[in-house]
Coordinates of C-alpha atoms and ligand atoms in Angstrom, one line a residue:
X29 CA 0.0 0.0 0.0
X30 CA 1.3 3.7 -0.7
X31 CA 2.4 5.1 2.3
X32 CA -0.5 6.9 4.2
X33 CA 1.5 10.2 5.0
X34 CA 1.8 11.8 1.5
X35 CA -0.4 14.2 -0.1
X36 CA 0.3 15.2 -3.6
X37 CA -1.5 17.7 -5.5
X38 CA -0.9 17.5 -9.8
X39 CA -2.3 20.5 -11.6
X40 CA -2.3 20.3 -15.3
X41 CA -3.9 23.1 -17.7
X42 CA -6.0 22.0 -20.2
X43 CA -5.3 21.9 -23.6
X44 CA -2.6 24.9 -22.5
X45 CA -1.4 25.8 -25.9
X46 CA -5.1 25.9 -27.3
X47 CA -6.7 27.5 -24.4
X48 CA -4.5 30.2 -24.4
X49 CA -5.4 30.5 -28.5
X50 CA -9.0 30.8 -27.7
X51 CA -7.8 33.1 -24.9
X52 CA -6.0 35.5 -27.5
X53 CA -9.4 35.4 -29.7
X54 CA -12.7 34.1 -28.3
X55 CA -13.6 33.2 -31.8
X56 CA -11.6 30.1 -31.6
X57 CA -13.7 28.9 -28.8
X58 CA -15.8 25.7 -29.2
X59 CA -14.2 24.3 -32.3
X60 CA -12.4 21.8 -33.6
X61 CA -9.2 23.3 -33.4
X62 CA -5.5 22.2 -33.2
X63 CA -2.1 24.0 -32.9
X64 CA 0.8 22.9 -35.6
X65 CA 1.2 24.0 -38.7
X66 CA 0.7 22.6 -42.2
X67 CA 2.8 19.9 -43.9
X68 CA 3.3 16.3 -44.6
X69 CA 5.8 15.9 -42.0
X70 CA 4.2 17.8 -39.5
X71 CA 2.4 16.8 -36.5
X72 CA -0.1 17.9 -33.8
X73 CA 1.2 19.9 -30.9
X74 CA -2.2 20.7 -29.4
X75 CA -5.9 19.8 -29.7
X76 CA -9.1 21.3 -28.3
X77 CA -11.7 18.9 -26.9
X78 CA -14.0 19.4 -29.6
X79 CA -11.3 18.0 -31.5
X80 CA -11.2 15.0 -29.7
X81 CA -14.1 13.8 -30.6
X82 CA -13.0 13.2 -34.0
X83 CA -10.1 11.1 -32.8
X84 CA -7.9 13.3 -32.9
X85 CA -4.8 13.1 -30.6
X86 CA -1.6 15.6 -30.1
X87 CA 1.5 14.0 -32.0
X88 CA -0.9 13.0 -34.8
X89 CA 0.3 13.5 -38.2
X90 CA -1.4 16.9 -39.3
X91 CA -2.8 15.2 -42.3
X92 CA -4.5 12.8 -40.7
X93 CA -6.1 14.8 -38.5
X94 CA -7.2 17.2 -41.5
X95 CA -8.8 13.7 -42.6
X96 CA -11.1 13.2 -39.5
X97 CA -12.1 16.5 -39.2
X98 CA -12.3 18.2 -42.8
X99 CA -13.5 21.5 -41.0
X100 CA -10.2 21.3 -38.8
X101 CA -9.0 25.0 -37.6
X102 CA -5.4 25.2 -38.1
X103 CA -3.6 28.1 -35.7
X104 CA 0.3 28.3 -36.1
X105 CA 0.4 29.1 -32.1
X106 CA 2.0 32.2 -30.7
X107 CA 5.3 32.6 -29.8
X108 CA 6.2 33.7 -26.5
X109 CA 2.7 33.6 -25.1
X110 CA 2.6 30.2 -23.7
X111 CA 5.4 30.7 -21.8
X112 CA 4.3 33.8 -20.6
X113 CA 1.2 32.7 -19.6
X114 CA 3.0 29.3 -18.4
X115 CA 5.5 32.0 -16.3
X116 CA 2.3 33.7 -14.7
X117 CA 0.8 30.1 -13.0
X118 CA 3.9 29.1 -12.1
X119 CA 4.5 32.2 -10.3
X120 CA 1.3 32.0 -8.4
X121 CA 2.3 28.5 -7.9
X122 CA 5.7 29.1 -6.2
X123 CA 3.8 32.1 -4.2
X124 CA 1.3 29.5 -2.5
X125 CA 3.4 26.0 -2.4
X126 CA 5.9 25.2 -0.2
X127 CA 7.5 22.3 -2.3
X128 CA 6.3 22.3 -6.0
X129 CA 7.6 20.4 -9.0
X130 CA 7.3 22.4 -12.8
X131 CA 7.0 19.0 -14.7
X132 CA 6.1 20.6 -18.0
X133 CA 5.3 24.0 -19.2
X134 CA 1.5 23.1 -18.1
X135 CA 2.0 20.3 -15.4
X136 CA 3.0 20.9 -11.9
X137 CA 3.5 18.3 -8.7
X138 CA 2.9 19.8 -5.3
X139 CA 3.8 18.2 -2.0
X140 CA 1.2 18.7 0.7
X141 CA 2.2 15.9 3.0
X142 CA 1.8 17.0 6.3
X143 CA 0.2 20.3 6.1
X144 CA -2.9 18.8 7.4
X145 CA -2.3 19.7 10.6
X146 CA -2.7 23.5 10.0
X147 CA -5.2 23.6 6.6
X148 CA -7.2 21.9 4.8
X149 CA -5.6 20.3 1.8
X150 CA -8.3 19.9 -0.2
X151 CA -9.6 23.5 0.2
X152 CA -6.5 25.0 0.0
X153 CA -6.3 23.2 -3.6
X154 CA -9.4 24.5 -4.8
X155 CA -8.2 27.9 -3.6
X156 CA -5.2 27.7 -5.7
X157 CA -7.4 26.6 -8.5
X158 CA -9.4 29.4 -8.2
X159 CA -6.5 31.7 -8.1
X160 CA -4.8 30.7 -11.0
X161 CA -7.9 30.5 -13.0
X162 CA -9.2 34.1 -11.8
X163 CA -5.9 35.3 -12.9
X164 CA -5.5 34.2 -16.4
X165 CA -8.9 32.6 -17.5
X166 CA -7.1 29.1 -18.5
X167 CA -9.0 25.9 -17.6
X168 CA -6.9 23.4 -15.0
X169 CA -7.8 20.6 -13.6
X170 CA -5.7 18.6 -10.6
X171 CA -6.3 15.5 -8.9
X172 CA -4.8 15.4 -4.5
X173 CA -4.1 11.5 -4.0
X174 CA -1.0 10.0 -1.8
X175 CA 1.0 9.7 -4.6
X176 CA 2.3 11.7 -7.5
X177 CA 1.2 9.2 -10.1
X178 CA -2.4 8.4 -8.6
X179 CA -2.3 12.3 -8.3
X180 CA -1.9 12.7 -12.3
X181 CA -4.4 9.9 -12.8
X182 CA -7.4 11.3 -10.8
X183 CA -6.3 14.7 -12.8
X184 CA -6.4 12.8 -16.1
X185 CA -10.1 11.5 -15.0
X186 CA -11.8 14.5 -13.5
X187 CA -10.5 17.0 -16.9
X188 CA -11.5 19.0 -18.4
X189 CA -11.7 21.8 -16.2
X190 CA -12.2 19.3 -13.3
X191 CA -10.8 18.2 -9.8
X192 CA -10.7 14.7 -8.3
X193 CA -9.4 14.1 -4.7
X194 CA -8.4 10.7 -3.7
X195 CA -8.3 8.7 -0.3
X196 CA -6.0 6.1 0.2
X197 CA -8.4 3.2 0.7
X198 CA -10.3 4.3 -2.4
X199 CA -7.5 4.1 -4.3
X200 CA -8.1 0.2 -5.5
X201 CA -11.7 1.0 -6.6
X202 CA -10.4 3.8 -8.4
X203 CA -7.7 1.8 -10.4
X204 CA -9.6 -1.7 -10.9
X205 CA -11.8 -1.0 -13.9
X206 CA -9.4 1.2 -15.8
X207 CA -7.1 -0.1 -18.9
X208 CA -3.9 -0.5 -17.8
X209 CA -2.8 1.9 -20.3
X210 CA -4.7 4.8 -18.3
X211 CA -1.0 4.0 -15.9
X212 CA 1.2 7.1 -17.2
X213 CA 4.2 5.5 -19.2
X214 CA 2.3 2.5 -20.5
X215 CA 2.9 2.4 -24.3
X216 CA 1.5 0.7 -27.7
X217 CA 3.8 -1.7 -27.3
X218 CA 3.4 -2.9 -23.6
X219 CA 0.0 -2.4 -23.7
X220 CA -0.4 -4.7 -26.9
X221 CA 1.6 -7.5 -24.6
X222 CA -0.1 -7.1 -21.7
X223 CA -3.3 -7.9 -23.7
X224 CA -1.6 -10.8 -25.5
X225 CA -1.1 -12.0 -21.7
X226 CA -5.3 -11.3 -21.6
X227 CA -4.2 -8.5 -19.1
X228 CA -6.6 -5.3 -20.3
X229 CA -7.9 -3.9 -16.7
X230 CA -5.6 -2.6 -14.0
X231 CA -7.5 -5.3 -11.8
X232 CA -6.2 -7.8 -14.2
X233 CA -2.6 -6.1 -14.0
X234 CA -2.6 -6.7 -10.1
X235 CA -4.1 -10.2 -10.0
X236 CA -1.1 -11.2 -12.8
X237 CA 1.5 -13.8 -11.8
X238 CA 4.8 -11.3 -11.5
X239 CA 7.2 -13.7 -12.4
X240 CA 4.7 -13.9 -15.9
X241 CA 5.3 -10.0 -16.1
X242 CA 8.7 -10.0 -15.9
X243 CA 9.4 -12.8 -18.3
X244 CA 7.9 -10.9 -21.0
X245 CA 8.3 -7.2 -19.8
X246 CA 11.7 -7.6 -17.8
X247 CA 12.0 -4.9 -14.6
X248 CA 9.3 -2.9 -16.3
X249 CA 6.6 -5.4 -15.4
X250 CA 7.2 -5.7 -11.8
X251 CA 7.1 -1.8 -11.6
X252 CA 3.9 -2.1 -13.7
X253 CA 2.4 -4.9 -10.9
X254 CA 3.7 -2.4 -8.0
X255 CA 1.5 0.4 -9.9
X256 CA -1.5 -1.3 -10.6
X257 CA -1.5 -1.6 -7.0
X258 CA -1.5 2.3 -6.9
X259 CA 2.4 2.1 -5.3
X260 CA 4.7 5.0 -6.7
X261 CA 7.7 6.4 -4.8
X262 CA 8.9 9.0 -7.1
X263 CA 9.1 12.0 -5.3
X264 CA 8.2 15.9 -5.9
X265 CA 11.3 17.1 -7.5
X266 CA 11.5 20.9 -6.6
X267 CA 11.7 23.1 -9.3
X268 CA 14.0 25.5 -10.6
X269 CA 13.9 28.1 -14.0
X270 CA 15.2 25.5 -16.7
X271 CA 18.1 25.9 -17.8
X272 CA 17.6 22.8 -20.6
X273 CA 15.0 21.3 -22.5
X274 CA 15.2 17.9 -22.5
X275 CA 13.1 14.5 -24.0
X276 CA 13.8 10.9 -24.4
X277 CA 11.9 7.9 -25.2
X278 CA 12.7 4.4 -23.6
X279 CA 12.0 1.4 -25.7
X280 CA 9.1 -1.2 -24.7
X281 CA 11.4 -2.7 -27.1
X282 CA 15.0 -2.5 -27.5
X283 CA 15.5 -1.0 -31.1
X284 CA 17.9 -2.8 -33.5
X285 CA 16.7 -0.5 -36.8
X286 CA 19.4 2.5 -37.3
X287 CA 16.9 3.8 -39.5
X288 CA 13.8 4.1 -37.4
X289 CA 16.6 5.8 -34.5
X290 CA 17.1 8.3 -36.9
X291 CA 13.2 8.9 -37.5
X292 CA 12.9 9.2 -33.4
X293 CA 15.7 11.7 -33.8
X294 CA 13.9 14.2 -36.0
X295 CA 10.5 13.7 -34.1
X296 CA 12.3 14.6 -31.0
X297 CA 14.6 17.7 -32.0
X298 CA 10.8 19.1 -34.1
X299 CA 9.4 18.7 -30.3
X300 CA 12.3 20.6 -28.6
X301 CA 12.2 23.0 -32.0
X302 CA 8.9 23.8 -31.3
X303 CA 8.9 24.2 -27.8
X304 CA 12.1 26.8 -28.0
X305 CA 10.1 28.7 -30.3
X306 CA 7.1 29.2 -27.9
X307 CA 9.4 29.8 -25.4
X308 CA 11.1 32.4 -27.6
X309 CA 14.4 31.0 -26.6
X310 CA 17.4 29.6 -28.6
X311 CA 19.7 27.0 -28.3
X312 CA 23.8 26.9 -28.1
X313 CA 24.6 23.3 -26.9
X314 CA 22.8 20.1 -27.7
X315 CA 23.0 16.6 -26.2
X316 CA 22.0 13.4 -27.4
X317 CA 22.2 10.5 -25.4
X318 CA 21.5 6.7 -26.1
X319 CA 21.4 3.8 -23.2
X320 CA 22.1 0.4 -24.1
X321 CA 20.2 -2.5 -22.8
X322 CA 23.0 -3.2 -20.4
X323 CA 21.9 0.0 -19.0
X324 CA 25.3 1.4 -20.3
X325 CA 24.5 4.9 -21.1
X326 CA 26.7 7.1 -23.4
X327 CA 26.3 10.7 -24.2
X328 CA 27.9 13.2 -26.6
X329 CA 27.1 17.2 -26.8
X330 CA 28.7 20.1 -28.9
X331 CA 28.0 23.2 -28.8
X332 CA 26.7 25.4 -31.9
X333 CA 25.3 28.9 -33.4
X334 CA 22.3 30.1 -31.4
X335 CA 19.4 28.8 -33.1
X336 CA 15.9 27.4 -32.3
X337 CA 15.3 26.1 -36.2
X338 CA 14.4 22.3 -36.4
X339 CA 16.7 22.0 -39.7
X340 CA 19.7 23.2 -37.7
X341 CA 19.0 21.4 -34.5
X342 CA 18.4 18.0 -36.7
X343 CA 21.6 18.8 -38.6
X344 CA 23.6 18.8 -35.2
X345 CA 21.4 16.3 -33.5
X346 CA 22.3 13.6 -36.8
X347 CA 26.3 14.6 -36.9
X348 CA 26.3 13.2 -32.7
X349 CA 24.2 10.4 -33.7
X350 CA 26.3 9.3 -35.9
X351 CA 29.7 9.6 -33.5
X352 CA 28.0 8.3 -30.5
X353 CA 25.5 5.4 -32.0
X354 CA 27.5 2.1 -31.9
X355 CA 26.2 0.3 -35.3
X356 CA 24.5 -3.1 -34.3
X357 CA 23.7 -2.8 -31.1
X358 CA 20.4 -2.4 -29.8
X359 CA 19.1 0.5 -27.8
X360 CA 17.1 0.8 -24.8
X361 CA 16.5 4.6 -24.9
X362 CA 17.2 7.7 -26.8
X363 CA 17.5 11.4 -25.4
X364 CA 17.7 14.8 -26.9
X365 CA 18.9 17.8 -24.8
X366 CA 19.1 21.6 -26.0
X367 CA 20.7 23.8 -23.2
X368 CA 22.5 27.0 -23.1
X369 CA 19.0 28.8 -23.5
X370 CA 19.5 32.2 -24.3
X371 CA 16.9 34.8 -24.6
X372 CA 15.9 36.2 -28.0
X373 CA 15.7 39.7 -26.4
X374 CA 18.5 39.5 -24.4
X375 CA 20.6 38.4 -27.4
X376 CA 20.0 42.2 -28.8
X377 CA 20.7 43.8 -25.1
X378 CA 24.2 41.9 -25.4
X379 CA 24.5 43.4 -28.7
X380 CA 25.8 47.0 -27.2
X381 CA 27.4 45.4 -24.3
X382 CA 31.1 46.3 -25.5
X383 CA 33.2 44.0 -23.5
X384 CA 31.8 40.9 -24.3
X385 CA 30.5 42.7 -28.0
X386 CA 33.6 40.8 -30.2
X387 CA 32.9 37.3 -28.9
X388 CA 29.3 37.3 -29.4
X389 CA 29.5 38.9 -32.8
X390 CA 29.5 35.7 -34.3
X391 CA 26.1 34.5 -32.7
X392 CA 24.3 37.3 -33.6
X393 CA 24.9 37.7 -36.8
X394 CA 24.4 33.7 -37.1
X395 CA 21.0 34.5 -35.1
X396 CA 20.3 37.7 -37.2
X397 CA 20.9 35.3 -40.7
X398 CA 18.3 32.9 -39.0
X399 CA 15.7 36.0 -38.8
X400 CA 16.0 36.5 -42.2
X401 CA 15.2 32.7 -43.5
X402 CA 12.2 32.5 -41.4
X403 CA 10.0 34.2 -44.3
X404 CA 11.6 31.6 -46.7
X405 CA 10.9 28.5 -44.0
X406 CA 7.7 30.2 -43.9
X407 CA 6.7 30.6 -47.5
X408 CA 6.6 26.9 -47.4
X409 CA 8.5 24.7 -49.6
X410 CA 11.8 24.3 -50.8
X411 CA 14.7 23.9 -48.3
X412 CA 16.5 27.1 -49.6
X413 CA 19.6 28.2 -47.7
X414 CA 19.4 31.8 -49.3
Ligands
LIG18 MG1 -2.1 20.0 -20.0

């Protein structure tokens, strides 16, 4: 059983990017709407509710989402103002919480254990609610529980724009009837074995033989039996101003194909792309790291011309690939880092600062070329380098 001192609250926006659309004009509210832009590569970043009820899903290929819902509405999103916004709850966040954990730009973990004895949790959560919704109109929904991962489920069941609190002995009846891929972390792949094991409800998932679970899903599937139970030790991690963007995928799997590693590479520097761009920030070091199923993890970074451009980014991310990935082996997990975040503003500011002036010359005029192939990127088409 989770231990019966914690309290964690998880808040999570919904639909951030979109709600802050609708936000920006009203006239986007109530449609089927998704952020992302155009193209045959591209994919969904975000997706109102109404479009989910075509099917459609964030990380969706754009055209297939055009396909469910032919009277889709396409916004670009706005740079800078989900951050800004993301800034503004945070802030009000940090003001209220003792211990609180920023776990996306939307998603935040707040430890409450043991404030009991001087406040009502549960009221002080729906306080903080109403404060951050009275401030900037966004929808958010959060879900109190004794741990952080039964906290982000009962927030995934009351959205949207919903609370759920959860008692420790209710926990059980709360995870029975759900599919064990409602368990954060589940993927395609595990969840396609666990049904090949005829394991499809979480009560199936607790009632499975373990030794079963790890044959066929190794350490993962006695973490998955410890869950189903509702146990999770992960802690609130507190939170300081990132200083790197970071995202990695581990393998239900381990991956033999070079060329689908290469596909995961581009998907994940286009996510980090586009979430420097909202942030308005750019990039001047980039990571990637690739663990081996021995657990073995190697990493390789270089550092490169201020940019926040997913052709750049991919061009760097593929040249440390290709030093670090050791041909024929499989891979357990692959990570993508961008850090040395530097403000687009501030890069300007440094412009007339003298001192440093002939040693950043370089990166702004690298940054100022960038400015001036945006309209080209834009326009659309061809990959021109003009
Ligand atoms: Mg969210």
């Amino acid at each position: 059983m989770p231990s019966p001192a914690r309290r964690i609250a998880h808040f999570d926006l919904d639909a951030f990017f979109v709600s802050v659309e609708c936000l920006l004009n009203p006239a986007l509210k109530g449609i089927p709407l998704v952020v992302g832009v155009r193209g045959d590569r591209s994919v969904v970043a975000a997706c109102s509710y109404e479009a989910r009820k075509f099917g459609i899903h964030s990380a969706m290929p754009m055209r297939k989402a055009e396909q469910l819902c032919p009277n889709l509405t396409i916004v670009n999103g706005t740079r800078g103002e989900y951050s800004r916004y993301s800034r503004i709850v945070t802030d009000i966040i940090s003001e209220a919480a003792p211990i609180f954990e920023k776990a996306s730009i939307d998603e935040f973990y707040i430890d409450l254990t043991g404030m009991d004895r001087f406040f009502n949790p549960l009221q002080w959560t729906l306080d903080l609610r109403q404060k951050i919704t009275d401030t900037t109109g966004l929808p958010i929904s959060f879900g109190l529980a004794p741990n952080k991962m039964l906290a982000k489920m009962a927030t995934n069941a009351a959205k949207p724009n919903g609370w759920k609190k959860l008692e420790l002995e209710e926990v059980q009846a709360f995870l029975d009837p759900m599919r064990v891929d409602a368990i954060p972390g589940v993927g395609d792949q595990t969840f396609r074995t666990l049904l090949q094991l005829g394991i499809e409800s979480i009560h199936e998932l607790r009632n499975a033989n373990l030794q079963l679970l790890q044959k066929y899903l190794g350490k993962h599937g006695a973490d998955l039996w410890q869950k189903a139970q509702g146990i999770h030790t992960s802690e609130v991690a507190p939170w300081q101003e990132a200083k790197s963007i970071s995202t990695e995928t581990t393998y239900d799997q381990d991956v033999l194909d070079p060329a689908f590693l290469k596909q995961e590479l581009i998907r994940m520097t286009e996510k980090l792309g586009f979430e420097l761009r909202q942030d308005n920030k750019m990039a001047g070091c980039l990571t990637v790291k690739i663990r081996y199923p021995d657990f073995e993890t190697t990493s390789r970074q270089a550092s490169m011309d201020y940019t926040f451009y997913d052709d750049e980014l991919i061009r760097q991310a593929n040249s440390l690939f290709e030093l670090l990935y050791r041909k024929g082996q499989p891979v357990r997990l692959l990570g993508l880092r961008v850090s040395e975040l530097t403000e687009e503003a501030r890069q300007t500011n440094l412009f007339q600062d003298t001192q440093r002036k002939a040693e950043l010359y370089k990166a702004i005029d690298a940054v100022k070329n960038k400015f001036g192939k945006t309209a080209l990127f834009k326009a659309g088409s061809t990959k021109n380098n003009k």
